[in-house]
Amino acid sequence: MSAVEINFDGIVGPTHNYAGLSPGNLAATRNAGAVSRPRAAALQGVAKMRANLALGLTQGVLLPHDRPDARWLAELGADPASAPPHLWAQAASASAMWAANAATVSPAPDTADGRCHLTVANLATMPHRSHEWQGTLAQLQVAFAHESFSVHPPVPPPFGDEGAANHMRLCAQHGAPGVEVFVYGESGGPFPARQHRDASAAVARRHRVDPILVQQSSDAIAAGAFHNDVVAVANERVLFAHEQAFADKDRFYADLRARLPEVEIVEVPAAAVSLADAIATYLFNAQLVTLPGGGMALILPTESQEHAGVWAWLEALVAGNGPIRRLVPVDVRESMANGGGPACLRLRVVCDPATVDPRFLVDDAKLDRIAAVIEAHWPDRVGPDDHATLGDWPAARRARAALLEMLDLAELA
């Protein structure tokens, strides 16, 4: 089979909670201390994957990490039963669910050696995410063990790298050579820039690609666009972006047109959709996908549909003669409340599906089995004070073990 784009969605883990651990992520901090619903969150993710399958897309999964992370706590001289509340929360976070931060991916057509390269993100800026990379690396080494892939460990700190959420690829079609865009940041007001220019450049060198490096707008970061994928998304020849996404958009657009003359830039003007509304609705944190029958669809959160101004602009967009022809709202409210929309939940990999470990690929029947495990083992709710009694959270460990057993992935236990 020829190369296709596979969306690998993170399965929301049983420890999904709202601890407000991510400064700059306005939704996460706004909902700190709220009651989360891990079972509902995970089932919403499964429903989103079903919707992708119904569109004719190829779908994969990445798995929850073992949480609370006792190894990480041990390095801090603590354990899940006695750790201070803030460290326990950072050890128990289910943030690996956002697979867009798992790695940066450069498909084989773009690379000098003709292999698909993946570099695991170090996520060094935020303590609760800085210890994800080991679990992510272990999964990617299993899923992409075929010789056509090259899986790299993370760029060393202090150069923060947050993976595909700050990376875009534009091309005539998925299997053709493309232009890779690495978006880095500088501090935006009170919030840190999580993607360092040196990290982006290092990943590009590792992957042996010739990139465009572009700076994210500090205004966007200050407004709550902690990753580029909150204000821009690309698919094949189309860039869909907010007017205020980039620090020097004119130069970037000129560089992009010089490298890919057929590029189509669909820019949403700030006069129509403000940065605040774009970030509140996660309009750009959508999956822009190519449909098997032709044309593109925007898979976006229902929050965008519920905002009258945003939805009116989108309906006018698809009513025109542009490349985006279909809107597909999905309900991922539990993820959205923690600051992650549809695009946060997936990692895009262009490759031949036959080269991927089949245990990581899903169809409706496998999603039925995953949903059954979630229904049986994921907690209904997690409250802000539950950490006092959860400790090592054995029920969460049993839930993850049941999922690994069902998928025959015991080596990741």
PDB file of N, CA, C and O in Angstrom, residues 346-382:
ATOM      1  N   ARG A 346      -4.038  14.043  18.646  1.00  0.00           N
ATOM      2  CA  ARG A 346      -3.530  13.147  17.609  1.00  0.00           C
ATOM      3  C   ARG A 346      -2.152  13.549  17.095  1.00  0.00           C
ATOM      4  O   ARG A 346      -1.778  14.704  17.078  1.00  0.00           O
ATOM      5  N   LEU A 347      -1.399  12.510  16.699  1.00  0.00           N
ATOM      6  CA  LEU A 347      -0.096  12.653  16.052  1.00  0.00           C
ATOM      7  C   LEU A 347      -0.237  12.154  14.620  1.00  0.00           C
ATOM      8  O   LEU A 347      -0.700  11.038  14.387  1.00  0.00           O
ATOM      9  N   ARG A 348       0.184  12.979  13.651  1.00  0.00           N
ATOM     10  CA  ARG A 348       0.048  12.614  12.237  1.00  0.00           C
ATOM     11  C   ARG A 348       1.334  11.947  11.767  1.00  0.00           C
ATOM     12  O   ARG A 348       2.425  12.483  11.936  1.00  0.00           O
ATOM     13  N   VAL A 349       1.183  10.779  11.131  1.00  0.00           N
ATOM     14  CA  VAL A 349       2.331  10.052  10.575  1.00  0.00           C
ATOM     15  C   VAL A 349       1.978   9.637   9.153  1.00  0.00           C
ATOM     16  O   VAL A 349       0.982   8.937   8.937  1.00  0.00           O
ATOM     17  N   VAL A 350       2.764  10.073   8.180  1.00  0.00           N
ATOM     18  CA  VAL A 350       2.569   9.665   6.788  1.00  0.00           C
ATOM     19  C   VAL A 350       3.502   8.489   6.516  1.00  0.00           C
ATOM     20  O   VAL A 350       4.730   8.615   6.616  1.00  0.00           O
ATOM     21  N   CYS A 351       2.921   7.352   6.195  1.00  0.00           N
ATOM     22  CA  CYS A 351       3.713   6.144   5.957  1.00  0.00           C
ATOM     23  C   CYS A 351       2.812   5.082   5.338  1.00  0.00           C
ATOM     24  O   CYS A 351       1.601   5.271   5.192  1.00  0.00           O
ATOM     25  N   ASP A 352       3.391   3.948   5.009  1.00  0.00           N
ATOM     26  CA  ASP A 352       2.633   2.772   4.582  1.00  0.00           C
ATOM     27  C   ASP A 352       2.110   2.084   5.843  1.00  0.00           C
ATOM     28  O   ASP A 352       2.903   1.676   6.700  1.00  0.00           O
ATOM     29  N   PRO A 353       0.799   1.939   6.033  1.00  0.00           N
ATOM     30  CA  PRO A 353       0.278   1.295   7.241  1.00  0.00           C
ATOM     31  C   PRO A 353       0.838  -0.104   7.482  1.00  0.00           C
ATOM     32  O   PRO A 353       0.913  -0.549   8.634  1.00  0.00           O
ATOM     33  N   ALA A 354       1.257  -0.780   6.421  1.00  0.00           N
ATOM     34  CA  ALA A 354       1.804  -2.125   6.585  1.00  0.00           C
ATOM     35  C   ALA A 354       3.114  -2.130   7.347  1.00  0.00           C
ATOM     36  O   ALA A 354       3.543  -3.186   7.842  1.00  0.00           O
ATOM     37  N   THR A 355       3.766  -0.969   7.471  1.00  0.00           N
ATOM     38  CA  THR A 355       5.038  -0.893   8.201  1.00  0.00           C
ATOM     39  C   THR A 355       4.845  -0.580   9.681  1.00  0.00           C
ATOM     40  O   THR A 355       5.817  -0.552  10.442  1.00  0.00           O
ATOM     41  N   VAL A 356       3.608  -0.333  10.115  1.00  0.00           N
ATOM     42  CA  VAL A 356       3.306  -0.005  11.507  1.00  0.00           C
ATOM     43  C   VAL A 356       2.877  -1.269  12.244  1.00  0.00           C
ATOM     44  O   VAL A 356       2.144  -2.105  11.700  1.00  0.00           O
ATOM     45  N   ASP A 357       3.319  -1.425  13.488  1.00  0.00           N
ATOM     46  CA  ASP A 357       2.870  -2.554  14.304  1.00  0.00           C
ATOM     47  C   ASP A 357       1.336  -2.523  14.355  1.00  0.00           C
ATOM     48  O   ASP A 357       0.743  -1.538  14.809  1.00  0.00           O
ATOM     49  N   PRO A 358       0.673  -3.583  13.896  1.00  0.00           N
ATOM     50  CA  PRO A 358      -0.794  -3.552  13.765  1.00  0.00           C
ATOM     51  C   PRO A 358      -1.526  -3.393  15.089  1.00  0.00           C
ATOM     52  O   PRO A 358      -2.713  -3.038  15.093  1.00  0.00           O
ATOM     53  N   ARG A 359      -0.855  -3.651  16.188  1.00  0.00           N
ATOM     54  CA  ARG A 359      -1.515  -3.500  17.488  1.00  0.00           C
ATOM     55  C   ARG A 359      -1.863  -2.043  17.778  1.00  0.00           C
ATOM     56  O   ARG A 359      -2.713  -1.765  18.634  1.00  0.00           O
ATOM     57  N   PHE A 360      -1.223  -1.107  17.060  1.00  0.00           N
ATOM     58  CA  PHE A 360      -1.479   0.314  17.267  1.00  0.00           C
ATOM     59  C   PHE A 360      -2.483   0.882  16.267  1.00  0.00           C
ATOM     60  O   PHE A 360      -2.791   2.065  16.329  1.00  0.00           O
ATOM     61  N   LEU A 361      -2.971   0.056  15.354  1.00  0.00           N
ATOM     62  CA  LEU A 361      -3.967   0.492  14.378  1.00  0.00           C
ATOM     63  C   LEU A 361      -5.333  -0.039  14.787  1.00  0.00           C
ATOM     64  O   LEU A 361      -5.442  -1.144  15.333  1.00  0.00           O
ATOM     65  N   VAL A 362      -6.379   0.747  14.512  1.00  0.00           N
ATOM     66  CA  VAL A 362      -7.704   0.364  14.995  1.00  0.00           C
ATOM     67  C   VAL A 362      -8.731   0.398  13.870  1.00  0.00           C
ATOM     68  O   VAL A 362      -8.578   1.109  12.876  1.00  0.00           O
ATOM     69  N   ASP A 363      -9.748  -0.418  14.064  1.00  0.00           N
ATOM     70  CA  ASP A 363     -10.970  -0.359  13.264  1.00  0.00           C
ATOM     71  C   ASP A 363     -12.123  -0.277  14.257  1.00  0.00           C
ATOM     72  O   ASP A 363     -11.910  -0.178  15.481  1.00  0.00           O
ATOM     73  N   ASP A 364     -13.352  -0.310  13.758  1.00  0.00           N
ATOM     74  CA  ASP A 364     -14.491  -0.169  14.664  1.00  0.00           C
ATOM     75  C   ASP A 364     -14.554  -1.293  15.685  1.00  0.00           C
ATOM     76  O   ASP A 364     -14.906  -1.065  16.852  1.00  0.00           O
ATOM     77  N   ALA A 365     -14.214  -2.507  15.276  1.00  0.00           N
ATOM     78  CA  ALA A 365     -14.281  -3.640  16.204  1.00  0.00           C
ATOM     79  C   ALA A 365     -13.275  -3.468  17.344  1.00  0.00           C
ATOM     80  O   ALA A 365     -13.589  -3.730  18.517  1.00  0.00           O
ATOM     81  N   LYS A 366     -12.064  -3.020  17.020  1.00  0.00           N
ATOM     82  CA  LYS A 366     -11.075  -2.817  18.078  1.00  0.00           C
ATOM     83  C   LYS A 366     -11.486  -1.652  18.973  1.00  0.00           C
ATOM     84  O   LYS A 366     -11.291  -1.703  20.196  1.00  0.00           O
ATOM     85  N   LEU A 367     -12.075  -0.618  18.401  1.00  0.00           N
ATOM     86  CA  LEU A 367     -12.568   0.476  19.234  1.00  0.00           C
ATOM     87  C   LEU A 367     -13.686   0.011  20.159  1.00  0.00           C
ATOM     88  O   LEU A 367     -13.812   0.507  21.288  1.00  0.00           O
ATOM     89  N   ASP A 368     -14.486  -0.941  19.716  1.00  0.00           N
ATOM     90  CA  ASP A 368     -15.498  -1.527  20.604  1.00  0.00           C
ATOM     91  C   ASP A 368     -14.831  -2.159  21.818  1.00  0.00           C
ATOM     92  O   ASP A 368     -15.294  -1.997  22.958  1.00  0.00           O
ATOM     93  N   ARG A 369     -13.742  -2.880  21.586  1.00  0.00           N
ATOM     94  CA  ARG A 369     -13.048  -3.550  22.693  1.00  0.00           C
ATOM     95  C   ARG A 369     -12.377  -2.538  23.611  1.00  0.00           C
ATOM     96  O   ARG A 369     -12.372  -2.705  24.840  1.00  0.00           O
ATOM     97  N   ILE A 370     -11.809  -1.500  23.030  1.00  0.00           N
ATOM     98  CA  ILE A 370     -11.207  -0.452  23.854  1.00  0.00           C
ATOM     99  C   ILE A 370     -12.272   0.228  24.710  1.00  0.00           C
ATOM    100  O   ILE A 370     -12.086   0.451  25.915  1.00  0.00           O
ATOM    101  N   ALA A 371     -13.411   0.535  24.106  1.00  0.00           N
ATOM    102  CA  ALA A 371     -14.492   1.174  24.850  1.00  0.00           C
ATOM    103  C   ALA A 371     -14.988   0.292  25.988  1.00  0.00           C
ATOM    104  O   ALA A 371     -15.315   0.788  27.079  1.00  0.00           O
ATOM    105  N   ALA A 372     -15.032  -1.011  25.761  1.00  0.00           N
ATOM    106  CA  ALA A 372     -15.479  -1.932  26.816  1.00  0.00           C
ATOM    107  C   ALA A 372     -14.525  -1.905  28.003  1.00  0.00           C
ATOM    108  O   ALA A 372     -14.963  -1.942  29.163  1.00  0.00           O
ATOM    109  N   VAL A 373     -13.222  -1.842  27.737  1.00  0.00           N
ATOM    110  CA  VAL A 373     -12.241  -1.759  28.827  1.00  0.00           C
ATOM    111  C   VAL A 373     -12.423  -0.444  29.583  1.00  0.00           C
ATOM    112  O   VAL A 373     -12.383  -0.406  30.823  1.00  0.00           O
ATOM    113  N   ILE A 374     -12.626   0.637  28.856  1.00  0.00           N
ATOM    114  CA  ILE A 374     -12.829   1.941  29.494  1.00  0.00           C
ATOM    115  C   ILE A 374     -14.078   1.919  30.371  1.00  0.00           C
ATOM    116  O   ILE A 374     -14.057   2.377  31.524  1.00  0.00           O
ATOM    117  N   GLU A 375     -15.168   1.391  29.836  1.00  0.00           N
ATOM    118  CA  GLU A 375     -16.419   1.313  30.605  1.00  0.00           C
ATOM    119  C   GLU A 375     -16.230   0.512  31.887  1.00  0.00           C
ATOM    120  O   GLU A 375     -16.794   0.848  32.935  1.00  0.00           O
ATOM    121  N   ALA A 376     -15.429  -0.538  31.824  1.00  0.00           N
ATOM    122  CA  ALA A 376     -15.271  -1.425  32.968  1.00  0.00           C
ATOM    123  C   ALA A 376     -14.285  -0.900  34.001  1.00  0.00           C
ATOM    124  O   ALA A 376     -14.427  -1.202  35.205  1.00  0.00           O
ATOM    125  N   HIS A 377     -13.288  -0.132  33.579  1.00  0.00           N
ATOM    126  CA  HIS A 377     -12.164   0.162  34.476  1.00  0.00           C
ATOM    127  C   HIS A 377     -11.886   1.639  34.732  1.00  0.00           C
ATOM    128  O   HIS A 377     -11.240   1.959  35.734  1.00  0.00           O
ATOM    129  N   TRP A 378     -12.297   2.538  33.861  1.00  0.00           N
ATOM    130  CA  TRP A 378     -11.972   3.955  34.060  1.00  0.00           C
ATOM    131  C   TRP A 378     -12.888   4.557  35.124  1.00  0.00           C
ATOM    132  O   TRP A 378     -14.092   4.253  35.162  1.00  0.00           O
ATOM    133  N   PRO A 379     -12.390   5.404  36.011  1.00  0.00           N
ATOM    134  CA  PRO A 379     -13.265   6.012  37.030  1.00  0.00           C
ATOM    135  C   PRO A 379     -14.259   6.976  36.405  1.00  0.00           C
ATOM    136  O   PRO A 379     -13.972   7.618  35.390  1.00  0.00           O
ATOM    137  N   ASP A 380     -15.420   7.085  37.057  1.00  0.00           N
ATOM    138  CA  ASP A 380     -16.445   8.003  36.564  1.00  0.00           C
ATOM    139  C   ASP A 380     -16.045   9.449  36.824  1.00  0.00           C
ATOM    140  O   ASP A 380     -16.288  10.329  35.993  1.00  0.00           O
ATOM    141  N   ARG A 381     -15.440   9.722  37.984  1.00  0.00           N
ATOM    142  CA  ARG A 381     -15.105  11.084  38.353  1.00  0.00           C
ATOM    143  C   ARG A 381     -13.824  11.105  39.187  1.00  0.00           C
ATOM    144  O   ARG A 381     -13.496  10.137  39.864  1.00  0.00           O
ATOM    145  N   VAL A 382     -13.123  12.236  39.114  1.00  0.00           N
ATOM    146  CA  VAL A 382     -11.975  12.494  39.972  1.00  0.00           C
ATOM    147  C   VAL A 382     -12.115  13.922  40.484  1.00  0.00           C
ATOM    148  O   VAL A 382     -12.195  14.864  39.691  1.00  0.00           O
TER     149      VAL A 382
END
